[in-house]
Coordinates of C-alpha atoms in Angstrom, one line a residue:
X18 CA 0.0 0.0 0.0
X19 CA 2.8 2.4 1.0
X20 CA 4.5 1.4 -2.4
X21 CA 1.1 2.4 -4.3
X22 CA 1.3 5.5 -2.6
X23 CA 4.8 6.9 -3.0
X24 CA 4.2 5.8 -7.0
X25 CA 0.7 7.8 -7.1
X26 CA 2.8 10.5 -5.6
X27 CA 6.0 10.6 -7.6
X28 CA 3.8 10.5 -10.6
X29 CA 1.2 13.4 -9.9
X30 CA 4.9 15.5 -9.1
X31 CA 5.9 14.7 -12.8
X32 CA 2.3 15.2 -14.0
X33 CA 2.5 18.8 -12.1
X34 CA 6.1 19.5 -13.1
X35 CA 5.1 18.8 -16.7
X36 CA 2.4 21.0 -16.7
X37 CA 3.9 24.3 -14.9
X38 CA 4.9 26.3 -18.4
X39 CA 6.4 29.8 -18.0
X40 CA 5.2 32.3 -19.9
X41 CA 8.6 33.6 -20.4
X42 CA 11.9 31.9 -21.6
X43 CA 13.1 28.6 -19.8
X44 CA 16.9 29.0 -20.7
X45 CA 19.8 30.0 -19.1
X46 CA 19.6 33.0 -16.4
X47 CA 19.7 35.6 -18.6
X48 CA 19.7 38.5 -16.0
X49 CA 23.1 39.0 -13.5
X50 CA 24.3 41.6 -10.8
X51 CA 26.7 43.8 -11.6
X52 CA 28.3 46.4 -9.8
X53 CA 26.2 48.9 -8.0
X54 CA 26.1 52.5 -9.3
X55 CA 27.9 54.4 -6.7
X56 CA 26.0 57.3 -6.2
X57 CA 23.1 57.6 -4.4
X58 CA 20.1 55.6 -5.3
X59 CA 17.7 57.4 -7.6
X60 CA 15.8 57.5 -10.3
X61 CA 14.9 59.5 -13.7
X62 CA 17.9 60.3 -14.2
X63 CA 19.5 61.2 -17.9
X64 CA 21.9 58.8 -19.9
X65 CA 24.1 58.9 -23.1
X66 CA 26.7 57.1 -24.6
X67 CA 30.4 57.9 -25.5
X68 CA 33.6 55.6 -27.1
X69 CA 31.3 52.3 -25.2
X70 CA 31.3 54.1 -21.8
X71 CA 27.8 55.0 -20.1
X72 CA 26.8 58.4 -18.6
X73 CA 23.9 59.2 -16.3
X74 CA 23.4 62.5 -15.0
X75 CA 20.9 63.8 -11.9
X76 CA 17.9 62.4 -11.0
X77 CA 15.5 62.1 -7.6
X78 CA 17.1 60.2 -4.7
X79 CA 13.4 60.2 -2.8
X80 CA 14.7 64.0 -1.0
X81 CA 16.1 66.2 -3.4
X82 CA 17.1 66.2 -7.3
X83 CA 20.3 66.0 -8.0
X84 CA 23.2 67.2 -10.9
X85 CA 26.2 64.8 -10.5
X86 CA 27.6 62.8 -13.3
X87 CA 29.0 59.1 -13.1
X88 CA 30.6 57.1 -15.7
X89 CA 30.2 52.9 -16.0
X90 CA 32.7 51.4 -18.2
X91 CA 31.6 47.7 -19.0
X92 CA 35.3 46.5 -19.6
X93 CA 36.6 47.6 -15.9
X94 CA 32.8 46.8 -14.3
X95 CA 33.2 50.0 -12.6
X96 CA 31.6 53.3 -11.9
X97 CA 33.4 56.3 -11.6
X98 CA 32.1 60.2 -11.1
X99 CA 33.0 62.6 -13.5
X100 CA 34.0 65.9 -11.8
X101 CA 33.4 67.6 -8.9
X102 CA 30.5 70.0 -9.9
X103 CA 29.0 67.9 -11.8
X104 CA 26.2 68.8 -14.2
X105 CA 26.2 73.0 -14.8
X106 CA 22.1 73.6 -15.0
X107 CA 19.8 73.8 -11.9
X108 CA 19.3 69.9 -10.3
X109 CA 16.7 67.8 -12.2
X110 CA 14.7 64.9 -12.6
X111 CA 13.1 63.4 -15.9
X112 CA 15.7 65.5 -18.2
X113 CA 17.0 63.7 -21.4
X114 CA 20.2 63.0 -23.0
X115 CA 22.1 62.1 -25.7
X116 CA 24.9 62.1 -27.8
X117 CA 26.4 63.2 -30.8
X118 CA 30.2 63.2 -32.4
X119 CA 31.8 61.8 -29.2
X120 CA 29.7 64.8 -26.9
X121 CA 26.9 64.0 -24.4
X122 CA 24.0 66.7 -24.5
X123 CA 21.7 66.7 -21.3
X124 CA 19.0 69.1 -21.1
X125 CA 15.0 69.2 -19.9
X126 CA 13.5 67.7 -16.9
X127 CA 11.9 69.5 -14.1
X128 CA 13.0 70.8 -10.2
X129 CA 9.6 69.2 -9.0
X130 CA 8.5 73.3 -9.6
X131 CA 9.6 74.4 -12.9
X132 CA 10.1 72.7 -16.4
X133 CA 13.4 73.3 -17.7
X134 CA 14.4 74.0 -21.6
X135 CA 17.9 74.6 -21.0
X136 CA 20.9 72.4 -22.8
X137 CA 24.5 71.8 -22.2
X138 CA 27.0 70.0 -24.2
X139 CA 30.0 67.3 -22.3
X140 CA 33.3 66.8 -23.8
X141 CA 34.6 63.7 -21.8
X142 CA 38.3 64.7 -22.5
X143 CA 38.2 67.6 -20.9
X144 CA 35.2 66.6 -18.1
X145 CA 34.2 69.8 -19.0
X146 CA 30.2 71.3 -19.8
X147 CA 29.2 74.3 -21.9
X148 CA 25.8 75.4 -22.1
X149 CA 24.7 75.5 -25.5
X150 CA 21.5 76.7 -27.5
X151 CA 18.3 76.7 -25.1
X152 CA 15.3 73.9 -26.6
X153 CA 12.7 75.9 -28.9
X154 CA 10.0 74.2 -27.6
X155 CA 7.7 74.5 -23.8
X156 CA 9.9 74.1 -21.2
X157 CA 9.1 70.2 -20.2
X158 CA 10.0 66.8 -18.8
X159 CA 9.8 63.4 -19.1
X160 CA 10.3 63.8 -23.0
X161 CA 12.8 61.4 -25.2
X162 CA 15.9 62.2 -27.1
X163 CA 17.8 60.0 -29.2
X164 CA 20.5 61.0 -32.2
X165 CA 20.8 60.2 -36.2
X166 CA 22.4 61.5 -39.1
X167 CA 24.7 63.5 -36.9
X168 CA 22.0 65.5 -35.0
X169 CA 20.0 64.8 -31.5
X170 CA 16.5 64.8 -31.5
X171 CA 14.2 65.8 -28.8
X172 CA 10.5 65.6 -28.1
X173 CA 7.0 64.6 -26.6
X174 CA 7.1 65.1 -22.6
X175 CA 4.6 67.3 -20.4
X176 CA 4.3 70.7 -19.7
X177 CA 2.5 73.2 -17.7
X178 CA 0.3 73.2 -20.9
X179 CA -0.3 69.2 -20.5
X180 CA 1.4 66.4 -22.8
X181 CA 3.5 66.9 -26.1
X182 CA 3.9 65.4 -29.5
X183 CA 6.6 68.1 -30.9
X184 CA 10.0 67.5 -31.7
X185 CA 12.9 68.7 -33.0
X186 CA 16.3 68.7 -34.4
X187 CA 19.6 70.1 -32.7
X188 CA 22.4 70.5 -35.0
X189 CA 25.7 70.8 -32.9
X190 CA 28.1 72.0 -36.2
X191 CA 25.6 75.7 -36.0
X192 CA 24.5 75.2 -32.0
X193 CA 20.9 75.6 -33.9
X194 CA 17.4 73.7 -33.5
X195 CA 15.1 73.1 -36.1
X196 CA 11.0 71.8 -35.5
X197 CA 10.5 68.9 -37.4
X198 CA 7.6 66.6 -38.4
X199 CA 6.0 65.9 -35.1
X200 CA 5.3 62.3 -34.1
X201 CA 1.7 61.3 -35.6
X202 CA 0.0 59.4 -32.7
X203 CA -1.3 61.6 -29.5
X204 CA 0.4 63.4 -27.4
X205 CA 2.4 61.5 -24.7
X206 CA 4.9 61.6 -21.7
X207 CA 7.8 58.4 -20.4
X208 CA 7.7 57.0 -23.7
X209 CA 10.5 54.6 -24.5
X210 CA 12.4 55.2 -27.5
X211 CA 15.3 52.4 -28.9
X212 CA 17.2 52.9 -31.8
X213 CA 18.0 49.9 -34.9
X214 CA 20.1 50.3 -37.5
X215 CA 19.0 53.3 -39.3
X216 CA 15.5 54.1 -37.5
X217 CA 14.7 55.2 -34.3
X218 CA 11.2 53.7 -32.7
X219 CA 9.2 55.4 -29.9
X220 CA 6.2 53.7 -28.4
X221 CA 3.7 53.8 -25.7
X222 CA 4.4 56.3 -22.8
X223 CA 1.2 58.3 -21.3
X224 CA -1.6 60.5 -22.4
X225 CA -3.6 62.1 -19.5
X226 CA -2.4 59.3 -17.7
X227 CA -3.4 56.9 -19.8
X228 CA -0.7 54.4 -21.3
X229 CA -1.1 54.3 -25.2
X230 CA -0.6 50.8 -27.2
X231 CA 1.0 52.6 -30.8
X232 CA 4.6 52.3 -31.7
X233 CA 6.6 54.1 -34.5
X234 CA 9.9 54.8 -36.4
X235 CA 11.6 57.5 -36.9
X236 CA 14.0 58.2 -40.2
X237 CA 16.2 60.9 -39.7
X238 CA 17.8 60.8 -43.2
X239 CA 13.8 61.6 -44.6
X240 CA 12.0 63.4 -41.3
X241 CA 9.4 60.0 -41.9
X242 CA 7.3 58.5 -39.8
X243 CA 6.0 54.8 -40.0
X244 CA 3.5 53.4 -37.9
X245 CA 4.4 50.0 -36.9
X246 CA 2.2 47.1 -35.1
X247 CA 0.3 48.5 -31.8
X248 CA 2.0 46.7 -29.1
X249 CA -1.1 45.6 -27.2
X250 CA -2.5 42.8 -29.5
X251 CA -5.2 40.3 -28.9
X252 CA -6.2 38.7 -31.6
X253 CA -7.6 35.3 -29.6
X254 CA -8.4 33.7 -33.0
X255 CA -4.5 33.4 -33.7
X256 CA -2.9 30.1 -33.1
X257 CA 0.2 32.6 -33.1
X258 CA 0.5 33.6 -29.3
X259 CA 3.3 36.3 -30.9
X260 CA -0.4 37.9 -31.9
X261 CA -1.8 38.0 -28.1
X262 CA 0.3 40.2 -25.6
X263 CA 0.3 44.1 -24.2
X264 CA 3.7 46.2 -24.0
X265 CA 1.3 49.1 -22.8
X266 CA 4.0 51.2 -20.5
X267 CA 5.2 54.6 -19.1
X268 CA 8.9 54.8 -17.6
X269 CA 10.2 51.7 -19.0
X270 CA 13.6 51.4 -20.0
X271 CA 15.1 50.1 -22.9
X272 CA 18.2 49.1 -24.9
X273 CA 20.0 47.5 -28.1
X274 CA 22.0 44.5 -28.7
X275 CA 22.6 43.5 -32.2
X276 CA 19.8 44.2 -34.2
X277 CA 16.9 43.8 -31.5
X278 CA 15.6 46.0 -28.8
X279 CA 14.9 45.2 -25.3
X280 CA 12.0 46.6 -23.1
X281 CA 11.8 45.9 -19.5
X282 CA 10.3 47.4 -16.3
X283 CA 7.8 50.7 -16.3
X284 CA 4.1 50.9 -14.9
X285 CA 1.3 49.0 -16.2
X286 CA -1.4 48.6 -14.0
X287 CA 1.7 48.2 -11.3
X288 CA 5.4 48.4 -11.8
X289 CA 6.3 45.7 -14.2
X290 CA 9.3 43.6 -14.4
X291 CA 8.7 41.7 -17.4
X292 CA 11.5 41.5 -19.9
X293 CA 10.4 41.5 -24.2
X294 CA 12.5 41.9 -27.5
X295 CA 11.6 43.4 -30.4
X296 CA 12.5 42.3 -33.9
X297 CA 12.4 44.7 -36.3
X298 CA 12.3 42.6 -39.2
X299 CA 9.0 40.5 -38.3
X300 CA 7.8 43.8 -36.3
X301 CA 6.6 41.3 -33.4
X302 CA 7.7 41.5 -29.4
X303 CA 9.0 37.9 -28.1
X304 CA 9.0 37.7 -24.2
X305 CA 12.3 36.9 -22.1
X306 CA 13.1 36.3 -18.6
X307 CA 11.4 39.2 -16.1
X308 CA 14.2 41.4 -14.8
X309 CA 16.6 40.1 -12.2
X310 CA 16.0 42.4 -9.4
X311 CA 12.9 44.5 -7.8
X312 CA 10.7 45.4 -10.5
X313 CA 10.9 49.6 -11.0
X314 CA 10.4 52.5 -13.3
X315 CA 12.2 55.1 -14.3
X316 CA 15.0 53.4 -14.4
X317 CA 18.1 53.8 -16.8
X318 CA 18.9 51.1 -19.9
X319 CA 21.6 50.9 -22.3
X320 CA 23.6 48.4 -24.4
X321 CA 27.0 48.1 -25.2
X322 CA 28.7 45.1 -27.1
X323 CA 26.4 41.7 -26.9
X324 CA 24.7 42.9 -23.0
X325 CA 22.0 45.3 -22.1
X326 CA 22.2 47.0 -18.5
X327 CA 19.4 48.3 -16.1
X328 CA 20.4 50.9 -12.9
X329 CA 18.8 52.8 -10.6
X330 CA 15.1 53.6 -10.5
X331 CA 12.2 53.2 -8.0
X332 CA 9.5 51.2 -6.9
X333 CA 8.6 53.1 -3.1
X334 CA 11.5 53.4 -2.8
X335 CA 14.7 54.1 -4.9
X336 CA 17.3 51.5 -6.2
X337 CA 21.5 51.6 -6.9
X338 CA 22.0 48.1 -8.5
X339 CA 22.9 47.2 -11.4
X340 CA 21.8 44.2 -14.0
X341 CA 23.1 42.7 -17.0
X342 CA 21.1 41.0 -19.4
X343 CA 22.3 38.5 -22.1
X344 CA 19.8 37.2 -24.4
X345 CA 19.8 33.5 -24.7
X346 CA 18.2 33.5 -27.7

């Protein structure tokens, strides 16, 4: 009788084992710690990349906003601050970055008071800032900026006149902005923006509090924009479960490897942690492992060589780990 039992047993395990399917990649661990960022914890803070190094700049630490600037360099797994002053403008949150001809531009974002439209230009030789042509636009925050055709780009966000769809074009060669075709879905704030190959792709983000299901690219060569699949889909009579999933997001963070993009983290209904790539070339989302430590938002993403990497952010309260994610497949 005892027999009968252990084998009733040891086969309802297997039966249970067989039939617990995750809804997200079964390979290798695909998230691992790195080393924490050495400032204080924070979040929304502003990133660019220079020569394979990562720079984030500011943020809110939960008490005050904040201007310093620290460097990560993947090959020495270390963080290092740039400078003693630090960024030049008043201390922000939500501001934007990027970079163009080996120069980081940070500019945008908000004191918790005022919106900010003011831009600066790093030379990481020298570790040195120079304030540079103010932003055309409403003063504003939580906007996206990304670079193309050897020019930044800036736009969507809120302002004291609500949520944003304008963008434009900064030119460093004349210090000079220039409007440009603004981005044809609704007005939004925390979008996520990734950049492929020769196109730049914003998605999702907020409208009146509301998180939006449309995604686009961007061609800076043409000022064209293309609407590409909505990423909330659920087209039940699919057999395809590629058709059947919902990316809709504000303050996620994102980043590149190869020629795919990775989403992770941001609000939903709740802070998320799931983890999905995007394929450009079947314009479908695959999901991956959820990210490796406390789900957040607001966090900052950005890839370098064959790894992505995830710092900072908040979820009640504010975060100064780092992650590294290497697709398995």
């Amino acid at each position: 009788m005892i027999k009968k039992l252990l084998s009733v047993s040891f086969m309802i395990a297997i039966l249970f084992l067989g039939s617990c399917k995750k809804n997200k990649d079964d390979g290798p661990t695909e998230w691992v710690k790195g080393s924490d960022f050495e400032g204080s914890p924070r979040s929304a803070a502003a990133s660019f990349i220079i020569d394979g190094k990562a720079y984030i700049s500011g943020g809110f630490n939960g008490d005050k906003r904040l201007n310093d600037l620290w460097m990560y360099d993947p090959k020495l797994t270390n963080w290092f601050k740039i400078g003693d002053t630090g960024f030049p403008g008043d201390a922000r949150n939500y501001a934007v970055g990027f970079s163009v001809g080996g120069k980081g531009y940070v500019g945008t974002g908000t004191d918790g008071t005022n919106s900010f439209k003011d831009f600066y230009q790093f030379t990481p030789e020298t570790k040195q800032w120079k304030k540079i042509a103010d932003f055309p636009g409403d003063a504003r925050y939580g906007a996206v900026a990304f670079s193309g055709s050897g020019k930044g780009y800036v736009g969507s966000g809120t302002s004291i006149n609500g949520d944003l769809k304008d963008f434009y074009s900064y030119n460093p060669a004349t210090d000079s902005w220039t409007q440009i075709t603004s981005l044809p879905g609704s007005k939004r704030a925390y979008a996520f923006t990734f950049t492929i190959g020769d196109l730049t792709y914003i998605g999702s983000g907020s409208n009146n509090g509301a998180n939006l299901p449309d995604l686009w690219s961007y061609n800076t060569a043409n000022d064209v924009w293309t609407k590409k699949n909505d990423i909330y889909r659920d087209d039940k009579n699919e057999s395809n479960k590629k058709y059947q999933y919902d990316l809709r997001r504000r303050s996620a963070t994102t980043f590149t490897i190869g020629q795919r993009a990775f989403l992770t983290g941001g609000i939903t209904s709740g802070v998320t942690g799931t983890t999905w790539a995007y394929d450009p070339s079947t314009d479908y989302w695959d999901q991956h492992q959820d990210f490796g430590g406390v789900s957040r938002e607001a966090a900052v993403g950005f890839g370098i060589g064959d790894k992505g990497y995830v710092t900072i952010g908040k979820n009640g309260s504010h975060f100064d780990d780092l992650w590294i994610f290497t697709p398995n497949k």
